[in-house]
């Protein structure tokens, strides 16, 4: 964890219209390590549907926000998350072109977010309660995206392993924006609900879902990979090796972040560094190209 001591004044969240060229990116973009590659690639299968869901839920919440600064942050968050979703969706197209058919698993993820967590046609107090429930889940998920964003910005082992620079730029651009807006979902939850038991329940549900999705997603990728051809069985147990090598987050790091989240005085601003995130965005090839 990189401690955040303060926030830049007058920070305005903005979507950056980034573009990536996947044509030269190999399927195993961490050379010689399909296991570590696909542990991170699970993100690409989860994020498009997940972040589109974030956008839908937050748009529903906007009319209820009574704080002008928070409303501005939420609108900036919506713009950034929409761009994240489309950028990771393009990676899935690249996987398909390389013979890795991710569609069956992605359809399951879409069902989760669109049907199980979607709009239930409720009205009145029940509609508001379901909205608050989903915002609490997004706040918990955004805790992890902020932690992972901080991790990827500091994951020098990936550079040393020769990871593809285009993929690293996507992950670090996205990670930097997650750090940049890491406070928004939590502040929205606190503004509209804020109950401590609801926050704990959402974290428990989020951890359970993410572990299951990562386990199943990694096993799927290892089995469907046209090069590996199922010779290596996937699963989150591999994080013991890849985490020690610095190629993925370590389980202990993630567990420690969960303990911090459960504190009553938790603040997402204590996770990561906005200064570091902005410094990366000032040098990211994709983010800088978006300015031209």
Short mmCIF file of C-alpha atoms in Angstrom, two decimals:
data_model
loop_
_atom_site.label_atom_id
_atom_site.label_comp_id
_atom_site.label_asym_id
_atom_site.label_seq_id
_atom_site.Cartn_x
_atom_site.Cartn_y
_atom_site.Cartn_z
CA UNK A 1 0.00 0.00 0.00
CA UNK A 2 1.23 3.48 -0.87
CA UNK A 3 -0.02 5.87 1.79
CA UNK A 4 -1.91 8.93 0.57
CA UNK A 5 -1.24 11.99 2.74
CA UNK A 6 -3.34 14.54 0.88
CA UNK A 7 -5.34 15.22 -2.24
CA UNK A 8 -4.49 17.73 -4.95
CA UNK A 9 -6.66 20.82 -4.82
CA UNK A 10 -9.44 21.21 -7.40
CA UNK A 11 -9.00 17.74 -8.89
CA UNK A 12 -11.58 17.25 -11.65
CA UNK A 13 -12.23 13.68 -12.76
CA UNK A 14 -12.30 13.39 -16.53
CA UNK A 15 -12.59 10.58 -19.03
CA UNK A 16 -9.53 10.21 -21.26
CA UNK A 17 -10.34 9.06 -24.78
CA UNK A 18 -7.58 6.45 -24.98
CA UNK A 19 -6.83 4.03 -27.81
CA UNK A 20 -4.67 0.89 -27.83
CA UNK A 21 -3.24 -1.13 -30.71
CA UNK A 22 -3.46 -4.82 -29.83
CA UNK A 23 -2.17 -6.17 -33.14
CA UNK A 24 1.34 -6.98 -31.87
CA UNK A 25 0.42 -8.06 -28.34
CA UNK A 26 1.02 -11.80 -27.78
CA UNK A 27 -1.55 -14.00 -26.10
CA UNK A 28 0.89 -14.67 -23.27
CA UNK A 29 1.89 -11.07 -22.70
CA UNK A 30 3.99 -12.04 -19.66
CA UNK A 31 6.61 -14.04 -21.60
CA UNK A 32 6.74 -17.72 -20.70
CA UNK A 33 4.10 -17.44 -17.98
CA UNK A 34 0.56 -18.16 -19.18
CA UNK A 35 -0.55 -18.78 -15.59
CA UNK A 36 0.33 -15.26 -14.41
CA UNK A 37 -0.89 -13.76 -17.69
CA UNK A 38 -4.33 -15.30 -17.31
CA UNK A 39 -4.61 -14.50 -13.61
CA UNK A 40 -4.59 -10.86 -14.70
CA UNK A 41 -6.59 -11.55 -17.87
CA UNK A 42 -9.57 -12.55 -15.74
CA UNK A 43 -9.97 -8.80 -15.22
CA UNK A 44 -10.66 -8.30 -18.92
CA UNK A 45 -13.57 -10.74 -18.73
CA UNK A 46 -15.09 -9.15 -15.63
CA UNK A 47 -14.63 -5.44 -16.24
CA UNK A 48 -16.68 -4.61 -19.35
CA UNK A 49 -19.98 -5.88 -17.93
CA UNK A 50 -19.06 -4.84 -14.39
CA UNK A 51 -18.15 -1.27 -15.21
CA UNK A 52 -21.14 -0.82 -17.50
CA UNK A 53 -23.22 -1.89 -14.49
CA UNK A 54 -21.44 0.69 -12.33
CA UNK A 55 -22.43 3.37 -14.86
CA UNK A 56 -26.10 2.33 -14.90
CA UNK A 57 -26.37 2.27 -11.11
CA UNK A 58 -24.59 5.60 -10.62
CA UNK A 59 -26.76 7.29 -13.25
CA UNK A 60 -29.77 6.16 -11.23
CA UNK A 61 -28.22 7.69 -8.11
CA UNK A 62 -27.32 11.10 -9.59
CA UNK A 63 -30.74 12.74 -8.98
CA UNK A 64 -30.51 11.81 -5.28
CA UNK A 65 -27.17 13.52 -4.66
CA UNK A 66 -27.52 16.73 -2.64
CA UNK A 67 -23.82 17.68 -2.58
CA UNK A 68 -22.59 19.55 -5.68
CA UNK A 69 -18.96 18.43 -5.36
CA UNK A 70 -19.96 14.79 -4.95
CA UNK A 71 -22.29 15.04 -7.96
CA UNK A 72 -19.42 16.36 -10.07
CA UNK A 73 -17.18 13.51 -8.90
CA UNK A 74 -19.88 10.93 -9.66
CA UNK A 75 -20.31 12.29 -13.19
CA UNK A 76 -16.54 12.15 -13.71
CA UNK A 77 -16.51 8.59 -12.35
CA UNK A 78 -19.24 7.60 -14.82
CA UNK A 79 -17.23 8.94 -17.75
CA UNK A 80 -14.05 7.16 -16.69
CA UNK A 81 -15.80 3.85 -16.03
CA UNK A 82 -17.49 3.89 -19.43
CA UNK A 83 -14.10 4.31 -21.10
CA UNK A 84 -12.62 1.50 -19.00
CA UNK A 85 -15.37 -0.86 -20.09
CA UNK A 86 -14.88 -0.20 -23.80
CA UNK A 87 -11.08 -0.47 -23.54
CA UNK A 88 -11.20 -3.89 -21.90
CA UNK A 89 -13.88 -5.01 -24.34
CA UNK A 90 -11.36 -4.43 -27.14
CA UNK A 91 -8.94 -6.81 -25.38
CA UNK A 92 -11.60 -9.52 -25.50
CA UNK A 93 -11.86 -9.02 -29.27
CA UNK A 94 -8.09 -9.47 -29.46
CA UNK A 95 -8.31 -12.74 -27.51
CA UNK A 96 -10.92 -13.99 -29.97
CA UNK A 97 -8.64 -13.15 -32.90
CA UNK A 98 -5.90 -15.22 -31.26
CA UNK A 99 -8.12 -18.27 -30.91
CA UNK A 100 -9.12 -17.80 -27.26
CA UNK A 101 -12.92 -17.88 -27.20
CA UNK A 102 -13.99 -16.01 -24.06
CA UNK A 103 -17.65 -15.64 -25.02
CA UNK A 104 -19.14 -18.43 -22.86
CA UNK A 105 -17.59 -17.06 -19.66
CA UNK A 106 -18.32 -13.43 -20.56
CA UNK A 107 -22.00 -14.31 -21.08
CA UNK A 108 -22.13 -15.64 -17.52
CA UNK A 109 -20.59 -12.42 -16.21
CA UNK A 110 -23.09 -10.35 -18.20
CA UNK A 111 -25.95 -12.38 -16.73
CA UNK A 112 -24.65 -11.66 -13.22
CA UNK A 113 -24.55 -7.90 -13.70
CA UNK A 114 -27.46 -7.40 -16.06
CA UNK A 115 -29.99 -9.85 -14.58
CA UNK A 116 -29.07 -10.73 -11.00
CA UNK A 117 -27.85 -7.22 -10.13
CA UNK A 118 -29.91 -5.26 -12.63
CA UNK A 119 -32.97 -3.07 -12.36
CA UNK A 120 -35.79 -5.08 -10.79
CA UNK A 121 -38.59 -2.69 -11.68
CA UNK A 122 -39.12 -1.74 -8.05
CA UNK A 123 -40.73 1.47 -6.85
CA UNK A 124 -40.68 3.65 -3.75
CA UNK A 125 -38.73 2.54 -0.69
CA UNK A 126 -37.93 -0.86 -2.20
CA UNK A 127 -36.33 0.81 -5.23
CA UNK A 128 -34.23 3.05 -2.97
CA UNK A 129 -33.17 0.09 -0.80
CA UNK A 130 -32.07 -1.92 -3.86
CA UNK A 131 -30.16 1.09 -5.18
CA UNK A 132 -28.37 1.50 -1.84
CA UNK A 133 -27.55 -2.20 -1.79
CA UNK A 134 -25.92 -2.05 -5.20
CA UNK A 135 -24.01 1.12 -4.34
CA UNK A 136 -22.62 -0.63 -1.25
CA UNK A 137 -21.41 -3.46 -3.48
CA UNK A 138 -19.80 -1.03 -5.92
CA UNK A 139 -18.05 0.73 -3.03
CA UNK A 140 -16.60 -2.61 -1.91
CA UNK A 141 -15.53 -3.53 -5.45
CA UNK A 142 -14.00 -0.09 -5.92
CA UNK A 143 -11.91 -0.66 -2.81
CA UNK A 144 -10.31 -3.59 -4.62
CA UNK A 145 -9.90 -1.75 -7.91
CA UNK A 146 -8.14 1.05 -6.04
CA UNK A 147 -5.85 -1.43 -4.26
CA UNK A 148 -5.13 -3.22 -7.55
CA UNK A 149 -4.54 0.12 -9.26
CA UNK A 150 -1.95 1.03 -6.65
CA UNK A 151 -0.37 -2.41 -7.06
CA UNK A 152 -0.05 -2.26 -10.85
CA UNK A 153 1.52 1.19 -10.71
CA UNK A 154 4.27 -0.26 -8.52
CA UNK A 155 4.58 -3.75 -10.08
CA UNK A 156 8.15 -3.43 -11.35
CA UNK A 157 8.44 -7.23 -11.53
CA UNK A 158 6.20 -7.14 -14.61
CA UNK A 159 8.63 -4.80 -16.39
CA UNK A 160 11.56 -7.01 -15.36
CA UNK A 161 9.72 -10.07 -16.71
CA UNK A 162 9.37 -8.38 -20.12
CA UNK A 163 5.59 -7.90 -19.98
CA UNK A 164 4.17 -6.36 -23.14
CA UNK A 165 4.31 -2.53 -22.86
CA UNK A 166 0.93 -1.99 -24.56
CA UNK A 167 -0.83 -4.23 -22.06
CA UNK A 168 1.06 -2.63 -19.18
CA UNK A 169 -0.03 0.81 -20.36
CA UNK A 170 -3.67 -0.28 -20.46
CA UNK A 171 -3.45 -1.75 -16.96
CA UNK A 172 -1.55 1.21 -15.53
CA UNK A 173 -3.72 3.83 -17.21
CA UNK A 174 -6.77 2.05 -15.83
CA UNK A 175 -5.12 1.52 -12.45
CA UNK A 176 -4.12 5.17 -12.22
CA UNK A 177 -7.69 6.30 -12.88
CA UNK A 178 -8.96 3.82 -10.27
CA UNK A 179 -6.62 5.41 -7.75
CA UNK A 180 -7.67 8.86 -8.95
CA UNK A 181 -11.37 8.19 -8.31
CA UNK A 182 -11.05 5.62 -5.51
CA UNK A 183 -12.99 7.78 -3.03
CA UNK A 184 -16.11 8.36 -5.13
CA UNK A 185 -18.11 5.16 -4.62
CA UNK A 186 -17.44 5.13 -0.88
CA UNK A 187 -18.46 8.77 -0.53
CA UNK A 188 -21.62 8.14 -2.55
CA UNK A 189 -22.49 5.20 -0.30
CA UNK A 190 -21.87 7.28 2.82
CA UNK A 191 -23.99 10.12 1.36
CA UNK A 192 -27.01 7.94 0.53
CA UNK A 193 -26.80 5.24 3.21
CA UNK A 194 -23.61 4.97 5.26
CA UNK A 195 -24.65 2.15 7.60
CA UNK A 196 -21.65 0.23 8.91
CA UNK A 197 -23.37 -3.21 8.89
CA UNK A 198 -24.36 -2.66 5.24
CA UNK A 199 -20.76 -1.85 4.37
CA UNK A 200 -19.50 -5.03 6.08
CA UNK A 201 -22.16 -7.17 4.41
CA UNK A 202 -21.28 -5.77 1.00
CA UNK A 203 -17.61 -6.56 1.53
CA UNK A 204 -18.36 -10.14 2.56
CA UNK A 205 -20.55 -10.64 -0.51
CA UNK A 206 -17.97 -9.02 -2.77
CA UNK A 207 -15.08 -11.15 -1.50
CA UNK A 208 -17.12 -14.33 -1.93
CA UNK A 209 -18.12 -13.41 -5.48
CA UNK A 210 -14.66 -12.26 -6.58
CA UNK A 211 -12.88 -15.36 -5.30
CA UNK A 212 -15.41 -17.57 -7.08
CA UNK A 213 -15.23 -15.58 -10.33
CA UNK A 214 -11.44 -15.51 -10.32
CA UNK A 215 -11.22 -19.24 -9.65
CA UNK A 216 -13.66 -20.11 -12.41
CA UNK A 217 -12.33 -17.47 -14.80
CA UNK A 218 -8.73 -18.57 -14.51
CA UNK A 219 -9.64 -22.23 -14.92
CA UNK A 220 -11.65 -21.29 -18.00
CA UNK A 221 -8.80 -19.35 -19.58
CA UNK A 222 -6.23 -22.06 -18.94
CA UNK A 223 -8.54 -24.69 -20.44
CA UNK A 224 -9.52 -22.57 -23.47
CA UNK A 225 -6.03 -21.22 -24.22
CA UNK A 226 -5.09 -22.60 -27.67
CA UNK A 227 -1.41 -22.83 -26.67
CA UNK A 228 -1.74 -24.32 -23.18
CA UNK A 229 -4.61 -26.59 -24.26
CA UNK A 230 -5.54 -27.48 -20.70
CA UNK A 231 -2.14 -28.94 -19.79
CA UNK A 232 -2.05 -26.67 -16.73
CA UNK A 233 -5.09 -26.54 -14.48
CA UNK A 234 -6.00 -23.01 -13.48
CA UNK A 235 -7.10 -21.66 -10.14
CA UNK A 236 -6.33 -19.03 -7.54
CA UNK A 237 -3.88 -21.40 -5.80
CA UNK A 238 -1.32 -20.21 -8.38
CA UNK A 239 -1.30 -16.79 -6.70
CA UNK A 240 1.06 -18.22 -4.07
CA UNK A 241 3.81 -18.42 -6.72
CA UNK A 242 2.89 -15.47 -8.90
CA UNK A 243 2.36 -13.21 -5.90
CA UNK A 244 5.76 -14.04 -4.44
CA UNK A 245 7.28 -13.31 -7.85
CA UNK A 246 5.53 -9.92 -7.98
CA UNK A 247 3.64 -10.81 -11.15
CA UNK A 248 0.24 -10.63 -9.45
CA UNK A 249 -0.91 -9.17 -6.14
CA UNK A 250 -0.12 -11.30 -3.10
CA UNK A 251 -2.97 -12.82 -1.14
CA UNK A 252 -1.62 -11.32 2.09
CA UNK A 253 -1.73 -7.84 0.58
CA UNK A 254 -5.35 -8.25 -0.48
CA UNK A 255 -6.32 -9.71 2.91
CA UNK A 256 -4.70 -6.79 4.72
CA UNK A 257 -6.68 -4.35 2.57
CA UNK A 258 -9.92 -6.12 3.53
CA UNK A 259 -9.09 -5.68 7.21
CA UNK A 260 -8.53 -1.98 6.61
CA UNK A 261 -11.91 -1.72 4.86
CA UNK A 262 -13.70 -3.19 7.86
CA UNK A 263 -12.47 -0.42 10.17
CA UNK A 264 -15.13 2.10 11.12
CA UNK A 265 -12.74 4.95 10.26
CA UNK A 266 -11.86 3.51 6.83
CA UNK A 267 -11.09 6.02 4.12
CA UNK A 268 -10.21 5.05 0.53
CA UNK A 269 -7.88 8.06 0.43
CA UNK A 270 -5.49 6.05 2.61
CA UNK A 271 -5.12 3.54 -0.24
CA UNK A 272 -2.64 4.53 -2.92
CA UNK A 273 -1.35 7.93 -3.99
CA UNK A 274 -3.22 10.37 -6.20
CA UNK A 275 0.08 12.12 -6.88
CA UNK A 276 1.60 8.91 -8.22
CA UNK A 277 -1.51 8.17 -10.30
CA UNK A 278 -1.47 11.61 -11.90
CA UNK A 279 2.26 11.32 -12.53
CA UNK A 280 1.68 8.09 -14.48
CA UNK A 281 -1.20 9.61 -16.45
CA UNK A 282 1.14 12.45 -17.40
CA UNK A 283 3.50 9.94 -19.04
CA UNK A 284 1.15 7.15 -20.22
CA UNK A 285 1.43 6.84 -24.02
CA UNK A 286 -2.31 6.22 -24.38
CA UNK A 287 -3.37 8.99 -22.00
CA UNK A 288 -1.03 11.49 -23.61
CA UNK A 289 -2.15 10.54 -27.12
CA UNK A 290 -5.72 11.24 -26.01
CA UNK A 291 -4.75 14.88 -25.42
CA UNK A 292 -3.61 15.41 -28.99
#
